[in-house]
PDB file of C-alpha atoms in Angstrom:
ATOM      1  CA  MET L  17      80.950 129.526  79.233  1.00 76.00           C
ATOM      2  CA  PRO L  18      82.575 131.671  81.960  1.00 82.00           C
ATOM      3  CA  ARG L  19      85.220 129.939  84.122  1.00 89.00           C
ATOM      4  CA  PHE L  20      85.821 130.799  87.764  1.00 93.00           C
ATOM      5  CA  TYR L  21      88.040 129.611  90.580  1.00 92.00           C
ATOM      6  CA  THR L  22      87.402 128.491  94.137  1.00 91.00           C
ATOM      7  CA  SER L  23      89.608 126.602  96.581  1.00 91.00           C
ATOM      8  CA  GLU L  24      89.079 122.876  97.022  1.00 91.00           C
ATOM      9  CA  GLU L  25      87.655 123.244 100.540  1.00 91.00           C
ATOM     10  CA  ASN L  26      84.747 125.291  99.148  1.00 93.00           C
ATOM     11  CA  VAL L  27      83.472 122.281  97.190  1.00 93.00           C
ATOM     12  CA  LYS L  28      80.898 120.524  99.386  1.00 92.00           C
ATOM     13  CA  GLY L  29      79.457 117.577  97.488  1.00 91.00           C
ATOM     14  CA  ASP L  30      77.222 118.970  94.753  1.00 92.00           C
ATOM     15  CA  LEU L  31      77.437 122.530  96.050  1.00 95.00           C
ATOM     16  CA  ILE L  32      80.262 125.030  95.555  1.00 95.00           C
ATOM     17  CA  HIS L  33      80.521 128.100  97.766  1.00 94.00           C
ATOM     18  CA  ILE L  34      82.243 131.153  96.280  1.00 94.00           C
ATOM     19  CA  ASP L  35      82.942 134.359  98.159  1.00 92.00           C
ATOM     20  CA  GLY L  36      85.509 137.149  98.322  1.00 90.00           C
ATOM     21  CA  GLN L  37      86.977 138.754  95.212  1.00 89.00           C
ATOM     22  CA  GLU L  38      85.811 135.983  92.875  1.00 92.00           C
ATOM     23  CA  ALA L  39      82.192 136.368  94.038  1.00 93.00           C
ATOM     24  CA  ARG L  40      82.370 140.131  93.559  1.00 93.00           C
ATOM     25  CA  HIS L  41      83.723 139.589  90.060  1.00 92.00           C
ATOM     26  CA  ILE L  42      80.902 137.175  89.181  1.00 94.00           C
ATOM     27  CA  LEU L  43      78.117 139.310  90.636  1.00 93.00           C
ATOM     28  CA  ASN L  44      79.286 142.889  90.109  1.00 91.00           C
ATOM     29  CA  VAL L  45      81.540 142.712  87.040  1.00 91.00           C
ATOM     30  CA  MET L  46      80.073 139.824  85.063  1.00 91.00           C
ATOM     31  CA  ARG L  47      76.547 140.696  86.269  1.00 93.00           C
ATOM     32  CA  MET L  48      75.609 137.039  86.535  1.00 93.00           C
ATOM     33  CA  LYS L  49      72.512 135.940  88.375  1.00 92.00           C
ATOM     34  CA  GLU L  50      70.690 132.868  89.661  1.00 93.00           C
ATOM     35  CA  GLY L  51      70.219 130.248  86.956  1.00 92.00           C
ATOM     36  CA  ASP L  52      73.252 131.305  84.894  1.00 94.00           C
ATOM     37  CA  LYS L  53      75.572 128.469  83.811  1.00 94.00           C
ATOM     38  CA  VAL L  54      79.193 128.516  84.963  1.00 94.00           C
ATOM     39  CA  VAL L  55      82.350 126.411  85.017  1.00 93.00           C
ATOM     40  CA  VAL L  56      84.353 126.301  88.247  1.00 93.00           C
ATOM     41  CA  PHE L  57      87.803 124.776  88.836  1.00 92.00           C
ATOM     42  CA  ASP L  58      89.479 124.206  92.180  1.00 89.00           C
ATOM     43  CA  GLY L  59      93.163 124.383  91.221  1.00 86.00           C
ATOM     44  CA  THR L  60      93.787 120.668  91.785  1.00 83.00           C
ATOM     45  CA  GLY L  61      92.744 119.546  88.295  1.00 84.00           C
ATOM     46  CA  SER L  62      89.005 119.112  88.909  1.00 88.00           C
ATOM     47  CA  GLU L  63      86.498 121.148  86.934  1.00 92.00           C
ATOM     48  CA  TYR L  64      82.769 121.489  87.610  1.00 94.00           C
ATOM     49  CA  MET L  65      79.881 122.528  85.381  1.00 94.00           C
ATOM     50  CA  GLY L  66      76.756 123.881  86.989  1.00 94.00           C
ATOM     51  CA  PHE L  67      74.526 126.874  87.531  1.00 94.00           C
ATOM     52  CA  ILE L  68      74.226 129.604  90.138  1.00 94.00           C
ATOM     53  CA  LYS L  69      71.736 128.317  92.682  1.00 93.00           C
ATOM     54  CA  ASN L  70      71.462 131.344  94.952  1.00 92.00           C
ATOM     55  CA  THR L  71      73.277 134.587  95.644  1.00 93.00           C
ATOM     56  CA  LYS L  72      73.969 136.970  98.488  1.00 91.00           C
ATOM     57  CA  PRO L  73      75.533 140.434  98.277  1.00 89.00           C
ATOM     58  CA  ARG L  74      79.066 139.042  98.707  1.00 90.00           C
ATOM     59  CA  SER L  75      78.798 135.313  98.028  1.00 92.00           C
ATOM     60  CA  LEU L  76      77.007 132.725  95.928  1.00 93.00           C
ATOM     61  CA  VAL L  77      76.394 128.988  95.669  1.00 95.00           C
ATOM     62  CA  VAL L  78      76.819 126.918  92.507  1.00 95.00           C
ATOM     63  CA  GLN L  79      74.823 123.732  91.992  1.00 95.00           C
ATOM     64  CA  VAL L  80      77.098 121.150  90.352  1.00 94.00           C
ATOM     65  CA  VAL L  81      75.644 119.333  87.352  1.00 94.00           C
ATOM     66  CA  SER L  82      78.742 117.458  86.185  1.00 92.00           C
ATOM     67  CA  ARG L  83      82.369 117.051  87.162  1.00 90.00           C
ATOM     68  CA  ALA L  84      85.404 116.446  84.967  1.00 85.00           C
ATOM     69  CA  THR L  85      88.154 114.411  86.612  1.00 76.00           C
ATOM     70  CA  PRO L  86      91.806 115.270  85.978  1.00 65.00           C
ATOM     71  CA  LYS L  87      93.487 113.559  83.059  1.00 68.00           C
ATOM     72  CA  VAL L  88      96.780 111.829  83.740  1.00 58.00           C
ATOM     73  CA  SER L  89      99.505 113.792  81.933  1.00 62.00           C
ATOM     74  CA  VAL L  90     102.974 112.568  81.045  1.00 62.00           C
ATOM     75  CA  PHE L  91     104.153 116.100  80.310  1.00 73.00           C
ATOM     76  CA  PRO L  92     107.076 117.002  82.597  1.00 86.00           C
ATOM     77  CA  ARG L  93     106.512 119.082  85.720  1.00 90.00           C
ATOM     78  CA  ILE L  94     108.504 122.169  84.804  1.00 94.00           C
ATOM     79  CA  THR L  95     109.782 124.759  87.254  1.00 96.00           C
ATOM     80  CA  LEU L  96     110.954 128.081  85.822  1.00 97.00           C
ATOM     81  CA  ALA L  97     113.669 129.653  87.993  1.00 97.00           C
ATOM     82  CA  GLN L  98     113.599 133.156  86.575  1.00 96.00           C
ATOM     83  CA  ALA L  99     115.963 135.989  87.490  1.00 96.00           C
ATOM     84  CA  ILE L 100     113.698 138.945  88.250  1.00 95.00           C
ATOM     85  CA  PRO L 101     113.837 141.379  85.310  1.00 93.00           C
ATOM     86  CA  LYS L 102     113.446 145.146  85.441  1.00 90.00           C
ATOM     87  CA  LYS L 103     110.140 147.020  85.417  1.00 85.00           C
ATOM     88  CA  GLU L 104     106.980 144.888  85.171  1.00 89.00           C
ATOM     89  CA  ARG L 105     108.358 142.238  82.823  1.00 93.00           C
ATOM     90  CA  MET L 106     107.954 139.499  85.422  1.00 96.00           C
ATOM     91  CA  ASP L 107     104.194 140.029  85.208  1.00 96.00           C
ATOM     92  CA  ASN L 108     104.268 139.049  81.543  1.00 96.00           C
ATOM     93  CA  ILE L 109     106.544 136.075  82.235  1.00 96.00           C
ATOM     94  CA  VAL L 110     104.138 134.722  84.865  1.00 97.00           C
ATOM     95  CA  GLU L 111     101.127 135.169  82.594  1.00 97.00           C
ATOM     96  CA  LYS L 112     102.666 133.554  79.510  1.00 97.00           C
ATOM     97  CA  ALA L 113     104.431 130.780  81.425  1.00 96.00           C
ATOM     98  CA  THR L 114     101.056 129.850  82.911  1.00 96.00           C
ATOM     99  CA  GLU L 115      99.576 129.640  79.429  1.00 95.00           C
ATOM    100  CA  LEU L 116     102.511 127.452  78.358  1.00 94.00           C
ATOM    101  CA  GLY L 117     101.867 124.924  81.119  1.00 92.00           C
ATOM    102  CA  VAL L 118     104.593 125.666  83.671  1.00 95.00           C
ATOM    103  CA  HIS L 119     104.114 123.821  86.966  1.00 95.00           C
ATOM    104  CA  SER L 120     105.814 126.390  89.205  1.00 96.00           C
ATOM    105  CA  ILE L 121     107.801 129.630  89.040  1.00 98.00           C
ATOM    106  CA  ILE L 122     110.593 130.670  91.387  1.00 97.00           C
ATOM    107  CA  PRO L 123     111.714 134.330  91.263  1.00 97.00           C
ATOM    108  CA  VAL L 124     115.500 134.379  91.607  1.00 96.00           C
ATOM    109  CA  ILE L 125     118.058 136.936  92.753  1.00 96.00           C
ATOM    110  CA  THR L 126     121.391 136.539  90.948  1.00 95.00           C
ATOM    111  CA  GLU L 127     124.578 138.581  91.249  1.00 94.00           C
ATOM    112  CA  ARG L 128     123.570 140.758  88.280  1.00 94.00           C
ATOM    113  CA  THR L 129     119.883 141.061  89.122  1.00 92.00           C
ATOM    114  CA  VAL L 130     118.967 144.756  89.177  1.00 90.00           C
ATOM    115  CA  VAL L 131     115.585 144.424  90.909  1.00 85.00           C
ATOM    116  CA  VAL L 132     116.152 143.160  94.451  1.00 90.00           C
ATOM    117  CA  PRO L 133     112.921 143.603  96.431  1.00 90.00           C
ATOM    118  CA  GLY L 134     112.931 143.863 100.203  1.00 90.00           C
ATOM    119  CA  GLU L 135     110.878 141.551 102.391  1.00 88.00           C
ATOM    120  CA  ALA L 136     107.671 143.605 102.143  1.00 91.00           C
ATOM    121  CA  GLY L 137     108.184 144.288  98.452  1.00 91.00           C
ATOM    122  CA  ALA L 138     108.730 140.595  97.753  1.00 92.00           C
ATOM    123  CA  ARG L 139     105.475 139.689  99.513  1.00 94.00           C
ATOM    124  CA  ASN L 140     103.571 142.252  97.445  1.00 94.00           C
ATOM    125  CA  LYS L 141     105.119 141.073  94.199  1.00 95.00           C
ATOM    126  CA  ILE L 142     104.418 137.406  94.936  1.00 96.00           C
ATOM    127  CA  SER L 143     100.793 138.246  95.782  1.00 95.00           C
ATOM    128  CA  ARG L 144     100.429 140.095  92.466  1.00 96.00           C
ATOM    129  CA  TRP L 145     102.086 137.276  90.506  1.00 96.00           C
ATOM    130  CA  LYS L 146      99.737 134.735  92.093  1.00 96.00           C
ATOM    131  CA  ASN L 147      96.752 136.815  90.973  1.00 94.00           C
ATOM    132  CA  ILE L 148      98.192 137.085  87.459  1.00 96.00           C
ATOM    133  CA  SER L 149      98.758 133.328  87.314  1.00 96.00           C
ATOM    134  CA  LEU L 150      95.209 132.638  88.497  1.00 94.00           C
ATOM    135  CA  ALA L 151      93.736 134.978  85.880  1.00 93.00           C
ATOM    136  CA  ALA L 152      95.844 133.379  83.150  1.00 94.00           C
ATOM    137  CA  ALA L 153      94.805 129.873  84.242  1.00 93.00           C
ATOM    138  CA  LYS L 154      91.141 130.888  84.073  1.00 91.00           C
ATOM    139  CA  GLN L 155      91.593 132.414  80.636  1.00 90.00           C
ATOM    140  CA  CYS L 156      93.553 129.574  79.017  1.00 89.00           C
ATOM    141  CA  GLY L 157      91.437 126.712  80.349  1.00 86.00           C
ATOM    142  CA  ARG L 158      93.853 125.216  82.863  1.00 87.00           C
ATOM    143  CA  THR L 159      92.355 123.308  85.764  1.00 87.00           C
ATOM    144  CA  ASP L 160      95.419 123.806  87.956  1.00 89.00           C
ATOM    145  CA  ILE L 161      97.313 126.937  88.975  1.00 93.00           C
ATOM    146  CA  PRO L 162     101.105 127.208  88.888  1.00 94.00           C
ATOM    147  CA  GLU L 163     102.767 127.666  92.251  1.00 95.00           C
ATOM    148  CA  ILE L 164     104.624 130.951  92.702  1.00 97.00           C
ATOM    149  CA  GLY L 165     107.517 130.293  95.061  1.00 95.00           C
ATOM    150  CA  ASN L 166     109.257 132.701  97.389  1.00 95.00           C
ATOM    151  CA  VAL L 167     112.064 134.874  96.057  1.00 95.00           C
ATOM    152  CA  GLN L 168     115.307 132.904  96.379  1.00 95.00           C
ATOM    153  CA  ASN L 169     119.001 133.607  96.050  1.00 96.00           C
ATOM    154  CA  PHE L 170     120.626 131.747  93.152  1.00 95.00           C
ATOM    155  CA  TYR L 171     123.288 130.089  95.301  1.00 94.00           C
ATOM    156  CA  ASN L 172     120.699 128.776  97.755  1.00 94.00           C
ATOM    157  CA  LEU L 173     118.505 127.453  94.983  1.00 94.00           C
ATOM    158  CA  ILE L 174     121.281 125.716  93.059  1.00 92.00           C
ATOM    159  CA  ASP L 175     121.960 123.637  96.184  1.00 87.00           C
ATOM    160  CA  GLU L 176     118.365 122.347  96.140  1.00 84.00           C
ATOM    161  CA  ILE L 177     118.088 120.874  92.646  1.00 87.00           C
ATOM    162  CA  ASP L 178     118.854 117.244  93.449  1.00 84.00           C
ATOM    163  CA  GLY L 179     115.138 116.451  93.354  1.00 87.00           C
ATOM    164  CA  TYR L 180     114.913 117.303  89.641  1.00 91.00           C
ATOM    165  CA  ASP L 181     115.452 114.828  86.824  1.00 90.00           C
ATOM    166  CA  MET L 182     116.873 117.446  84.451  1.00 90.00           C
ATOM    167  CA  VAL L 183     118.130 120.986  84.942  1.00 93.00           C
ATOM    168  CA  LEU L 184     118.562 123.345  81.994  1.00 95.00           C
ATOM    169  CA  MET L 185     120.585 126.543  82.294  1.00 94.00           C
ATOM    170  CA  ALA L 186     120.595 128.969  79.390  1.00 91.00           C
ATOM    171  CA  HIS L 187     123.598 131.262  79.194  1.00 88.00           C
ATOM    172  CA  LEU L 188     125.912 132.984  76.727  1.00 86.00           C
ATOM    173  CA  SER L 189     129.004 130.838  76.450  1.00 80.00           C
ATOM    174  CA  ASP L 190     130.796 128.530  74.049  1.00 79.00           C
ATOM    175  CA  ASN L 191     130.451 125.738  76.605  1.00 83.00           C
ATOM    176  CA  THR L 192     126.823 125.018  75.707  1.00 91.00           C
ATOM    177  CA  ILE L 193     124.835 122.603  73.569  1.00 91.00           C
ATOM    178  CA  PRO L 194     121.680 123.203  71.510  1.00 91.00           C
ATOM    179  CA  LEU L 195     118.475 122.953  73.521  1.00 90.00           C
ATOM    180  CA  LYS L 196     117.085 120.185  71.298  1.00 90.00           C
ATOM    181  CA  GLU L 197     120.196 118.095  71.888  1.00 91.00           C
ATOM    182  CA  ALA L 198     120.039 118.666  75.645  1.00 89.00           C
ATOM    183  CA  ILE L 199     116.513 117.257  75.910  1.00 89.00           C
ATOM    184  CA  SER L 200     116.801 114.527  73.254  1.00 88.00           C
ATOM    185  CA  ASP L 201     117.081 111.671  75.759  1.00 84.00           C
ATOM    186  CA  PHE L 202     114.532 113.014  78.258  1.00 84.00           C
ATOM    187  CA  LYS L 203     111.065 111.473  78.449  1.00 75.00           C
ATOM    188  CA  ALA L 204     109.307 112.416  81.686  1.00 77.00           C
ATOM    189  CA  GLY L 205     109.974 113.741  85.158  1.00 85.00           C
ATOM    190  CA  LYS L 206     110.725 117.018  86.886  1.00 91.00           C
ATOM    191  CA  VAL L 207     112.533 119.762  85.007  1.00 94.00           C
ATOM    192  CA  MET L 208     114.019 123.024  86.247  1.00 95.00           C
ATOM    193  CA  ILE L 209     114.852 125.854  83.853  1.00 96.00           C
ATOM    194  CA  PHE L 210     117.316 128.521  84.985  1.00 96.00           C
ATOM    195  CA  VAL L 211     117.082 131.855  83.184  1.00 95.00           C
ATOM    196  CA  GLY L 212     119.508 134.591  84.157  1.00 93.00           C
ATOM    197  CA  PRO L 213     119.295 138.393  84.219  1.00 93.00           C
ATOM    198  CA  GLU L 214     120.035 140.811  81.385  1.00 88.00           C
ATOM    199  CA  GLY L 215     123.778 140.577  82.079  1.00 88.00           C
ATOM    200  CA  ASP L 216     123.708 136.746  82.066  1.00 91.00           C
ATOM    201  CA  PHE L 217     125.015 134.571  84.880  1.00 93.00           C
ATOM    202  CA  THR L 218     128.418 135.421  86.355  1.00 94.00           C
ATOM    203  CA  PRO L 219     131.431 133.092  86.044  1.00 93.00           C
ATOM    204  CA  ASP L 220     131.087 132.234  89.746  1.00 95.00           C
ATOM    205  CA  GLU L 221     127.447 131.240  89.254  1.00 94.00           C
ATOM    206  CA  ILE L 222     128.343 129.076  86.263  1.00 92.00           C
ATOM    207  CA  THR L 223     131.122 127.417  88.254  1.00 91.00           C
ATOM    208  CA  MET L 224     128.656 126.604  91.022  1.00 92.00           C
ATOM    209  CA  ALA L 225     126.155 125.157  88.524  1.00 90.00           C
ATOM    210  CA  GLU L 226     128.877 123.029  86.891  1.00 89.00           C
ATOM    211  CA  LYS L 227     129.151 121.059  90.127  1.00 88.00           C
ATOM    212  CA  CYS L 228     125.588 119.769  89.618  1.00 85.00           C
ATOM    213  CA  GLN L 229     125.629 116.605  87.529  1.00 81.00           C
ATOM    214  CA  ARG L 230     122.082 117.048  86.235  1.00 83.00           C
ATOM    215  CA  CYS L 231     122.685 120.582  84.988  1.00 90.00           C
ATOM    216  CA  ARG L 232     122.857 120.953  81.209  1.00 91.00           C
ATOM    217  CA  PHE L 233     124.090 124.257  79.767  1.00 93.00           C
ATOM    218  CA  VAL L 234     122.136 125.227  76.661  1.00 92.00           C
ATOM    219  CA  THR L 235     122.283 127.781  73.907  1.00 90.00           C
ATOM    220  CA  LEU L 236     119.061 129.188  72.482  1.00 89.00           C
ATOM    221  CA  GLY L 237     120.460 129.839  69.034  1.00 84.00           C
ATOM    222  CA  LYS L 238     122.370 132.552  67.221  1.00 85.00           C
ATOM    223  CA  ARG L 239     120.291 135.449  68.553  1.00 85.00           C
ATOM    224  CA  VAL L 240     120.671 136.838  72.044  1.00 86.00           C
ATOM    225  CA  MET L 241     117.266 136.775  73.744  1.00 87.00           C
ATOM    226  CA  LYS L 242     116.187 139.067  76.523  1.00 90.00           C
ATOM    227  CA  SER L 243     115.727 137.536  79.949  1.00 90.00           C
ATOM    228  CA  ASP L 244     111.941 137.807  79.699  1.00 90.00           C
ATOM    229  CA  THR L 245     111.941 136.007  76.328  1.00 93.00           C
ATOM    230  CA  ALA L 246     114.355 133.145  77.045  1.00 92.00           C
ATOM    231  CA  GLY L 247     112.255 131.221  79.564  1.00 93.00           C
ATOM    232  CA  LEU L 248     109.134 131.439  77.428  1.00 95.00           C
ATOM    233  CA  TYR L 249     111.102 130.233  74.417  1.00 94.00           C
ATOM    234  CA  ILE L 250     112.364 127.192  76.331  1.00 94.00           C
ATOM    235  CA  LEU L 251     108.863 126.389  77.582  1.00 94.00           C
ATOM    236  CA  SER L 252     107.568 126.572  74.009  1.00 94.00           C
ATOM    237  CA  VAL L 253     110.264 124.186  72.776  1.00 92.00           C
ATOM    238  CA  LEU L 254     109.567 121.725  75.604  1.00 91.00           C
ATOM    239  CA  ASN L 255     105.850 121.856  74.792  1.00 88.00           C
ATOM    240  CA  TYR L 256     106.629 120.919  71.190  1.00 89.00           C
ATOM    241  CA  GLU L 257     109.311 118.323  71.814  1.00 87.00           C
ATOM    242  CA  LEU L 258     107.945 116.549  74.913  1.00 82.00           C
ATOM    243  CA  SER L 259     104.158 116.675  74.511  1.00 76.00           C
ATOM    244  CA  GLU L 260     102.427 113.579  73.221  1.00 65.00           C
TER     245      GLU L 260
END
């Protein structure tokens, strides 16, 4: 059954109002009409089953038949702090990280980051990444949507990690431990994953991270992974090791 998104404020009792781009997609692309069954989620964990009650040229109303309440999950709330890679690779990272259950994504500028968007460019990129995350959430069956944070400088972000229960930083150095060992004593809480650019983190960035007691430096194995692979690999391992 097709799944669609609307914001929480558009849910009014047993009626859901959908307009804008999502309504155009339902009516003009999917060619759905009154009486068709749909599933709608509001991004907060709630999901609704119902049918299209009535339509207008640019909006529609869904009559709710049943509602699924969010299940309590013990899976960690994971934030991926990803150095922005070249070309459109961040698009793929956002899509796949959404499928892998990431809670939020923060695009990061490091000393060796090649792509450094200006203020207007950053706004456009974040808007696109939010749309990609929404589409991926709809496709994979998630009832929430990962938050896409503002582009941040590495040094500013590393000063803000005290609120996390575990911080993992993958980099190419002998001063690392296997990922499985790093997470062996972790059960639940908030996790931040730092993934650097193609040239890895600089010595100055590593020195700054070493001052953070919760930061654990990890190796991802014998092979050197690209920046756009490393974060997805870590998310996959955490899904396997920490899911019940």
